[in-house]
Amino acid sequence: GDSVTQMEGPVTLSEEAFLTINCTYTATGYPSLFWYVQYPGEGLQLLLKATKADDKGSNKGFEATYRKETTSFHLEKGSVQVSDSAVYFCVVVTNAGKSTFGDGTTLTVKP
Amino acid sequence: DVKVTQSSRYLVKRTGEKVFLECVQDMDHENMFWYRQDPGLGLRLIYFSYDVKMKEKGDIPEGYSVSREKKERFSLILESASTNQTSMYLCATKYGTTYEQYFGPGTRLTVT
């Protein structure tokens, strides 16, 4: 079946550090890929998405590129802020509409 | 903006009680979902509904049932709560064949 493997957390960084959270997936066909973010005490919200190979999703300084050859969708940000502290989920959605979530990676950014 | 609300943020119930978790959305989305979120396990789909009175089992439906009598409301029912159902429960909605889901704030249920 479909699966998503995310970098294990927790990840702790200092403010202005570079962030990478790795995500690889297995899925049939041509899935769409998403990153969701969950701030403390809140539900998940969409951070960015990519719907076909080589697409780059971006939002709030975060980026991720859909790499079909490596089945990856790594999340990056050049300079993190304390307000980026949250749990990040990588999600694969197949053409049939089925969503598979990664386990989530907790990011803590210290001032 | 899509708004998804859940009836309680925190809930404490006793083993064996019948528990109702309610989710209401205001955007006329056809699809609604119930997930549970546990540390190290990500989100797991319990049930979903693609129309009024329609429901489909997700990956972990055992011990749960659902009800969708109106389009905007999707209820998750724990017929006889058990301690292993202590978890964060998240409701989500989705429009048509699009892929983005909109989540409620979650209900943290503790069963003692």
JSON list of N, CA, C and O in Angstrom, two decimals, chain A residues 3-45:
[
{"chain": "A", "resi": 3, "resn": "SER", "atom": "N", "xyz": [2.64, 4.60, 1.40]},
{"chain": "A", "resi": 3, "resn": "SER", "atom": "CA", "xyz": [3.28, 4.91, 2.68]},
{"chain": "A", "resi": 3, "resn": "SER", "atom": "C", "xyz": [4.08, 6.20, 2.56]},
{"chain": "A", "resi": 3, "resn": "SER", "atom": "O", "xyz": [4.50, 6.59, 1.47]},
{"chain": "A", "resi": 4, "resn": "VAL", "atom": "N", "xyz": [4.30, 6.85, 3.71]},
{"chain": "A", "resi": 4, "resn": "VAL", "atom": "CA", "xyz": [5.08, 8.07, 3.78]},
{"chain": "A", "resi": 4, "resn": "VAL", "atom": "C", "xyz": [6.07, 7.92, 4.93]},
{"chain": "A", "resi": 4, "resn": "VAL", "atom": "O", "xyz": [5.68, 7.57, 6.04]},
{"chain": "A", "resi": 5, "resn": "THR", "atom": "N", "xyz": [7.33, 8.21, 4.65]},
{"chain": "A", "resi": 5, "resn": "THR", "atom": "CA", "xyz": [8.35, 8.15, 5.69]},
{"chain": "A", "resi": 5, "resn": "THR", "atom": "C", "xyz": [8.92, 9.55, 5.88]},
{"chain": "A", "resi": 5, "resn": "THR", "atom": "O", "xyz": [9.46, 10.14, 4.94]},
{"chain": "A", "resi": 6, "resn": "GLN", "atom": "N", "xyz": [8.77, 10.06, 7.07]},
{"chain": "A", "resi": 6, "resn": "GLN", "atom": "CA", "xyz": [9.29, 11.38, 7.40]},
{"chain": "A", "resi": 6, "resn": "GLN", "atom": "C", "xyz": [10.48, 11.25, 8.32]},
{"chain": "A", "resi": 6, "resn": "GLN", "atom": "O", "xyz": [10.59, 10.29, 9.09]},
{"chain": "A", "resi": 7, "resn": "MET", "atom": "N", "xyz": [11.30, 12.27, 8.25]},
{"chain": "A", "resi": 7, "resn": "MET", "atom": "CA", "xyz": [12.44, 12.38, 9.16]},
{"chain": "A", "resi": 7, "resn": "MET", "atom": "C", "xyz": [11.93, 12.36, 10.59]},
{"chain": "A", "resi": 7, "resn": "MET", "atom": "O", "xyz": [10.97, 13.05, 10.93]},
{"chain": "A", "resi": 8, "resn": "GLU", "atom": "N", "xyz": [12.60, 11.58, 11.40]},
{"chain": "A", "resi": 8, "resn": "GLU", "atom": "CA", "xyz": [12.18, 11.48, 12.80]},
{"chain": "A", "resi": 8, "resn": "GLU", "atom": "C", "xyz": [12.53, 12.75, 13.55]},
{"chain": "A", "resi": 8, "resn": "GLU", "atom": "O", "xyz": [13.57, 13.37, 13.31]},
{"chain": "A", "resi": 9, "resn": "GLY", "atom": "N", "xyz": [11.67, 13.12, 14.46]},
{"chain": "A", "resi": 9, "resn": "GLY", "atom": "CA", "xyz": [11.97, 14.26, 15.29]},
{"chain": "A", "resi": 9, "resn": "GLY", "atom": "C", "xyz": [12.27, 13.81, 16.70]},
{"chain": "A", "resi": 9, "resn": "GLY", "atom": "O", "xyz": [12.45, 12.62, 16.95]},
{"chain": "A", "resi": 10, "resn": "PRO", "atom": "N", "xyz": [12.25, 14.74, 17.63]},
{"chain": "A", "resi": 10, "resn": "PRO", "atom": "CA", "xyz": [12.06, 16.17, 17.37]},
{"chain": "A", "resi": 10, "resn": "PRO", "atom": "C", "xyz": [13.31, 16.83, 16.81]},
{"chain": "A", "resi": 10, "resn": "PRO", "atom": "O", "xyz": [14.41, 16.34, 17.01]},
{"chain": "A", "resi": 11, "resn": "VAL", "atom": "N", "xyz": [13.08, 17.92, 16.12]},
{"chain": "A", "resi": 11, "resn": "VAL", "atom": "CA", "xyz": [14.15, 18.72, 15.56]},
{"chain": "A", "resi": 11, "resn": "VAL", "atom": "C", "xyz": [14.19, 20.04, 16.33]},
{"chain": "A", "resi": 11, "resn": "VAL", "atom": "O", "xyz": [13.16, 20.70, 16.47]},
{"chain": "A", "resi": 12, "resn": "THR", "atom": "N", "xyz": [15.36, 20.38, 16.80]},
{"chain": "A", "resi": 12, "resn": "THR", "atom": "CA", "xyz": [15.54, 21.64, 17.54]},
{"chain": "A", "resi": 12, "resn": "THR", "atom": "C", "xyz": [16.58, 22.48, 16.82]},
{"chain": "A", "resi": 12, "resn": "THR", "atom": "O", "xyz": [17.69, 22.00, 16.55]},
{"chain": "A", "resi": 13, "resn": "LEU", "atom": "N", "xyz": [16.21, 23.71, 16.48]},
{"chain": "A", "resi": 13, "resn": "LEU", "atom": "CA", "xyz": [17.10, 24.62, 15.77]},
{"chain": "A", "resi": 13, "resn": "LEU", "atom": "C", "xyz": [17.13, 25.96, 16.44]},
{"chain": "A", "resi": 13, "resn": "LEU", "atom": "O", "xyz": [16.17, 26.34, 17.15]},
{"chain": "A", "resi": 14, "resn": "SER", "atom": "N", "xyz": [18.19, 26.70, 16.20]},
{"chain": "A", "resi": 14, "resn": "SER", "atom": "CA", "xyz": [18.25, 28.09, 16.64]},
{"chain": "A", "resi": 14, "resn": "SER", "atom": "C", "xyz": [17.61, 28.97, 15.58]},
{"chain": "A", "resi": 14, "resn": "SER", "atom": "O", "xyz": [17.57, 28.62, 14.39]},
{"chain": "A", "resi": 15, "resn": "GLU", "atom": "N", "xyz": [17.09, 30.09, 16.02]},
{"chain": "A", "resi": 15, "resn": "GLU", "atom": "CA", "xyz": [16.48, 31.05, 15.08]},
{"chain": "A", "resi": 15, "resn": "GLU", "atom": "C", "xyz": [17.48, 31.39, 13.97]},
{"chain": "A", "resi": 15, "resn": "GLU", "atom": "O", "xyz": [18.69, 31.50, 14.22]},
{"chain": "A", "resi": 16, "resn": "GLU", "atom": "N", "xyz": [16.97, 31.51, 12.75]},
{"chain": "A", "resi": 16, "resn": "GLU", "atom": "CA", "xyz": [17.73, 31.84, 11.53]},
{"chain": "A", "resi": 16, "resn": "GLU", "atom": "C", "xyz": [18.50, 30.66, 10.97]},
{"chain": "A", "resi": 16, "resn": "GLU", "atom": "O", "xyz": [19.20, 30.80, 9.95]},
{"chain": "A", "resi": 17, "resn": "ALA", "atom": "N", "xyz": [18.39, 29.50, 11.56]},
{"chain": "A", "resi": 17, "resn": "ALA", "atom": "CA", "xyz": [19.05, 28.31, 11.01]},
{"chain": "A", "resi": 17, "resn": "ALA", "atom": "C", "xyz": [18.30, 27.81, 9.79]},
{"chain": "A", "resi": 17, "resn": "ALA", "atom": "O", "xyz": [17.13, 28.16, 9.56]},
{"chain": "A", "resi": 18, "resn": "PHE", "atom": "N", "xyz": [18.98, 26.96, 9.00]},
{"chain": "A", "resi": 18, "resn": "PHE", "atom": "CA", "xyz": [18.38, 26.35, 7.82]},
{"chain": "A", "resi": 18, "resn": "PHE", "atom": "C", "xyz": [17.66, 25.07, 8.23]},
{"chain": "A", "resi": 18, "resn": "PHE", "atom": "O", "xyz": [18.18, 24.28, 9.02]},
{"chain": "A", "resi": 19, "resn": "LEU", "atom": "N", "xyz": [16.47, 24.88, 7.66]},
{"chain": "A", "resi": 19, "resn": "LEU", "atom": "CA", "xyz": [15.66, 23.72, 8.00]},
{"chain": "A", "resi": 19, "resn": "LEU", "atom": "C", "xyz": [15.50, 22.80, 6.81]},
{"chain": "A", "resi": 19, "resn": "LEU", "atom": "O", "xyz": [15.21, 23.25, 5.70]},
{"chain": "A", "resi": 20, "resn": "THR", "atom": "N", "xyz": [15.69, 21.52, 7.05]},
{"chain": "A", "resi": 20, "resn": "THR", "atom": "CA", "xyz": [15.28, 20.48, 6.09]},
{"chain": "A", "resi": 20, "resn": "THR", "atom": "C", "xyz": [14.55, 19.40, 6.87]},
{"chain": "A", "resi": 20, "resn": "THR", "atom": "O", "xyz": [15.07, 18.91, 7.88]},
{"chain": "A", "resi": 21, "resn": "ILE", "atom": "N", "xyz": [13.37, 19.05, 6.41]},
{"chain": "A", "resi": 21, "resn": "ILE", "atom": "CA", "xyz": [12.66, 17.88, 6.93]},
{"chain": "A", "resi": 21, "resn": "ILE", "atom": "C", "xyz": [12.46, 16.94, 5.76]},
{"chain": "A", "resi": 21, "resn": "ILE", "atom": "O", "xyz": [11.79, 17.29, 4.78]},
{"chain": "A", "resi": 22, "resn": "ASN", "atom": "N", "xyz": [13.05, 15.77, 5.85]},
{"chain": "A", "resi": 22, "resn": "ASN", "atom": "CA", "xyz": [12.98, 14.82, 4.74]},
{"chain": "A", "resi": 22, "resn": "ASN", "atom": "C", "xyz": [11.65, 14.07, 4.70]},
{"chain": "A", "resi": 22, "resn": "ASN", "atom": "O", "xyz": [11.08, 13.72, 5.74]},
{"chain": "A", "resi": 23, "resn": "CYS", "atom": "N", "xyz": [11.19, 13.81, 3.48]},
{"chain": "A", "resi": 23, "resn": "CYS", "atom": "CA", "xyz": [9.97, 13.04, 3.27]},
{"chain": "A", "resi": 23, "resn": "CYS", "atom": "C", "xyz": [10.15, 12.20, 2.02]},
{"chain": "A", "resi": 23, "resn": "CYS", "atom": "O", "xyz": [10.48, 12.73, 0.96]},
{"chain": "A", "resi": 24, "resn": "THR", "atom": "N", "xyz": [9.96, 10.91, 2.13]},
{"chain": "A", "resi": 24, "resn": "THR", "atom": "CA", "xyz": [9.92, 10.02, 0.97]},
{"chain": "A", "resi": 24, "resn": "THR", "atom": "C", "xyz": [8.62, 9.24, 1.01]},
{"chain": "A", "resi": 24, "resn": "THR", "atom": "O", "xyz": [8.03, 9.05, 2.07]},
{"chain": "A", "resi": 25, "resn": "TYR", "atom": "N", "xyz": [8.20, 8.76, -0.16]},
{"chain": "A", "resi": 25, "resn": "TYR", "atom": "CA", "xyz": [6.90, 8.12, -0.23]},
{"chain": "A", "resi": 25, "resn": "TYR", "atom": "C", "xyz": [6.93, 6.93, -1.18]},
{"chain": "A", "resi": 25, "resn": "TYR", "atom": "O", "xyz": [7.82, 6.81, -2.03]},
{"chain": "A", "resi": 26, "resn": "THR", "atom": "N", "xyz": [5.97, 6.06, -1.01]},
{"chain": "A", "resi": 26, "resn": "THR", "atom": "CA", "xyz": [5.67, 5.02, -2.00]},
{"chain": "A", "resi": 26, "resn": "THR", "atom": "C", "xyz": [4.19, 5.12, -2.30]},
{"chain": "A", "resi": 26, "resn": "THR", "atom": "O", "xyz": [3.35, 5.21, -1.39]},
{"chain": "A", "resi": 27, "resn": "ALA", "atom": "N", "xyz": [3.87, 5.17, -3.58]},
{"chain": "A", "resi": 27, "resn": "ALA", "atom": "CA", "xyz": [2.48, 5.28, -4.00]},
{"chain": "A", "resi": 27, "resn": "ALA", "atom": "C", "xyz": [2.39, 4.90, -5.46]},
{"chain": "A", "resi": 27, "resn": "ALA", "atom": "O", "xyz": [3.34, 5.07, -6.22]},
{"chain": "A", "resi": 28, "resn": "THR", "atom": "N", "xyz": [1.24, 4.38, -5.85]},
{"chain": "A", "resi": 28, "resn": "THR", "atom": "CA", "xyz": [1.03, 4.03, -7.25]},
{"chain": "A", "resi": 28, "resn": "THR", "atom": "C", "xyz": [0.59, 5.27, -8.03]},
{"chain": "A", "resi": 28, "resn": "THR", "atom": "O", "xyz": [0.07, 6.24, -7.46]},
{"chain": "A", "resi": 29, "resn": "GLY", "atom": "N", "xyz": [0.82, 5.20, -9.31]},
{"chain": "A", "resi": 29, "resn": "GLY", "atom": "CA", "xyz": [0.36, 6.27, -10.19]},
{"chain": "A", "resi": 29, "resn": "GLY", "atom": "C", "xyz": [1.12, 7.56, -9.98]},
{"chain": "A", "resi": 29, "resn": "GLY", "atom": "O", "xyz": [2.31, 7.58, -9.70]},
{"chain": "A", "resi": 30, "resn": "TYR", "atom": "N", "xyz": [0.38, 8.68, -10.09]},
{"chain": "A", "resi": 30, "resn": "TYR", "atom": "CA", "xyz": [0.98, 10.00, -10.01]},
{"chain": "A", "resi": 30, "resn": "TYR", "atom": "C", "xyz": [0.30, 10.80, -8.89]},
{"chain": "A", "resi": 30, "resn": "TYR", "atom": "O", "xyz": [-0.62, 11.57, -9.13]},
{"chain": "A", "resi": 31, "resn": "PRO", "atom": "N", "xyz": [0.77, 10.58, -7.67]},
{"chain": "A", "resi": 31, "resn": "PRO", "atom": "CA", "xyz": [0.10, 11.23, -6.54]},
{"chain": "A", "resi": 31, "resn": "PRO", "atom": "C", "xyz": [0.37, 12.73, -6.48]},
{"chain": "A", "resi": 31, "resn": "PRO", "atom": "O", "xyz": [1.29, 13.23, -7.14]},
{"chain": "A", "resi": 32, "resn": "SER", "atom": "N", "xyz": [-0.43, 13.41, -5.69]},
{"chain": "A", "resi": 32, "resn": "SER", "atom": "CA", "xyz": [-0.15, 14.79, -5.31]},
{"chain": "A", "resi": 32, "resn": "SER", "atom": "C", "xyz": [0.47, 14.78, -3.92]},
{"chain": "A", "resi": 32, "resn": "SER", "atom": "O", "xyz": [0.19, 13.90, -3.11]},
{"chain": "A", "resi": 33, "resn": "LEU", "atom": "N", "xyz": [1.33, 15.76, -3.67]},
{"chain": "A", "resi": 33, "resn": "LEU", "atom": "CA", "xyz": [2.09, 15.78, -2.42]},
{"chain": "A", "resi": 33, "resn": "LEU", "atom": "C", "xyz": [1.81, 17.08, -1.66]},
{"chain": "A", "resi": 33, "resn": "LEU", "atom": "O", "xyz": [1.71, 18.16, -2.27]},
{"chain": "A", "resi": 34, "resn": "PHE", "atom": "N", "xyz": [1.75, 16.96, -0.35]},
{"chain": "A", "resi": 34, "resn": "PHE", "atom": "CA", "xyz": [1.39, 18.09, 0.49]},
{"chain": "A", "resi": 34, "resn": "PHE", "atom": "C", "xyz": [2.27, 18.12, 1.74]},
{"chain": "A", "resi": 34, "resn": "PHE", "atom": "O", "xyz": [2.73, 17.08, 2.23]},
{"chain": "A", "resi": 35, "resn": "TRP", "atom": "N", "xyz": [2.46, 19.33, 2.24]},
{"chain": "A", "resi": 35, "resn": "TRP", "atom": "CA", "xyz": [2.93, 19.52, 3.60]},
{"chain": "A", "resi": 35, "resn": "TRP", "atom": "C", "xyz": [1.86, 20.28, 4.38]},
{"chain": "A", "resi": 35, "resn": "TRP", "atom": "O", "xyz": [1.38, 21.32, 3.93]},
{"chain": "A", "resi": 36, "resn": "TYR", "atom": "N", "xyz": [1.49, 19.72, 5.54]},
{"chain": "A", "resi": 36, "resn": "TYR", "atom": "CA", "xyz": [0.58, 20.39, 6.46]},
{"chain": "A", "resi": 36, "resn": "TYR", "atom": "C", "xyz": [1.37, 20.76, 7.71]},
{"chain": "A", "resi": 36, "resn": "TYR", "atom": "O", "xyz": [2.34, 20.08, 8.08]},
{"chain": "A", "resi": 37, "resn": "VAL", "atom": "N", "xyz": [0.90, 21.82, 8.39]},
{"chain": "A", "resi": 37, "resn": "VAL", "atom": "CA", "xyz": [1.54, 22.24, 9.63]},
{"chain": "A", "resi": 37, "resn": "VAL", "atom": "C", "xyz": [0.48, 22.30, 10.73]},
{"chain": "A", "resi": 37, "resn": "VAL", "atom": "O", "xyz": [-0.68, 22.68, 10.48]},
{"chain": "A", "resi": 38, "resn": "GLN", "atom": "N", "xyz": [0.87, 21.88, 11.92]},
{"chain": "A", "resi": 38, "resn": "GLN", "atom": "CA", "xyz": [-0.03, 21.91, 13.07]},
{"chain": "A", "resi": 38, "resn": "GLN", "atom": "C", "xyz": [0.64, 22.71, 14.18]},
{"chain": "A", "resi": 38, "resn": "GLN", "atom": "O", "xyz": [1.59, 22.25, 14.82]},
{"chain": "A", "resi": 39, "resn": "TYR", "atom": "N", "xyz": [0.14, 23.93, 14.40]},
{"chain": "A", "resi": 39, "resn": "TYR", "atom": "CA", "xyz": [0.66, 24.75, 15.48]},
{"chain": "A", "resi": 39, "resn": "TYR", "atom": "C", "xyz": [0.06, 24.27, 16.81]},
{"chain": "A", "resi": 39, "resn": "TYR", "atom": "O", "xyz": [-1.01, 23.65, 16.82]},
{"chain": "A", "resi": 40, "resn": "PRO", "atom": "N", "xyz": [0.72, 24.56, 17.92]},
{"chain": "A", "resi": 40, "resn": "PRO", "atom": "CA", "xyz": [0.26, 24.06, 19.22]},
{"chain": "A", "resi": 40, "resn": "PRO", "atom": "C", "xyz": [-1.21, 24.38, 19.48]},
{"chain": "A", "resi": 40, "resn": "PRO", "atom": "O", "xyz": [-1.64, 25.52, 19.34]},
{"chain": "A", "resi": 41, "resn": "GLY", "atom": "N", "xyz": [-1.97, 23.36, 19.83]},
{"chain": "A", "resi": 41, "resn": "GLY", "atom": "CA", "xyz": [-3.38, 23.55, 20.19]},
{"chain": "A", "resi": 41, "resn": "GLY", "atom": "C", "xyz": [-4.32, 23.73, 19.02]},
{"chain": "A", "resi": 41, "resn": "GLY", "atom": "O", "xyz": [-5.50, 24.04, 19.21]},
{"chain": "A", "resi": 42, "resn": "GLU", "atom": "N", "xyz": [-3.83, 23.53, 17.80]},
{"chain": "A", "resi": 42, "resn": "GLU", "atom": "CA", "xyz": [-4.67, 23.76, 16.63]},
{"chain": "A", "resi": 42, "resn": "GLU", "atom": "C", "xyz": [-4.75, 22.51, 15.76]},
{"chain": "A", "resi": 42, "resn": "GLU", "atom": "O", "xyz": [-4.02, 21.55, 15.94]},
{"chain": "A", "resi": 43, "resn": "GLY", "atom": "N", "xyz": [-5.67, 22.56, 14.78]},
{"chain": "A", "resi": 43, "resn": "GLY", "atom": "CA", "xyz": [-5.74, 21.49, 13.80]},
{"chain": "A", "resi": 43, "resn": "GLY", "atom": "C", "xyz": [-4.69, 21.69, 12.72]},
{"chain": "A", "resi": 43, "resn": "GLY", "atom": "O", "xyz": [-3.91, 22.64, 12.76]},
{"chain": "A", "resi": 44, "resn": "LEU", "atom": "N", "xyz": [-4.66, 20.78, 11.76]},
{"chain": "A", "resi": 44, "resn": "LEU", "atom": "CA", "xyz": [-3.69, 20.88, 10.68]},
{"chain": "A", "resi": 44, "resn": "LEU", "atom": "C", "xyz": [-4.15, 21.92, 9.67]},
{"chain": "A", "resi": 44, "resn": "LEU", "atom": "O", "xyz": [-5.34, 22.09, 9.43]},
{"chain": "A", "resi": 45, "resn": "GLN", "atom": "N", "xyz": [-3.20, 22.59, 9.05]},
{"chain": "A", "resi": 45, "resn": "GLN", "atom": "CA", "xyz": [-3.52, 23.49, 7.96]},
{"chain": "A", "resi": 45, "resn": "GLN", "atom": "C", "xyz": [-2.52, 23.29, 6.84]},
{"chain": "A", "resi": 45, "resn": "GLN", "atom": "O", "xyz": [-1.36, 22.98, 7.07]}
]
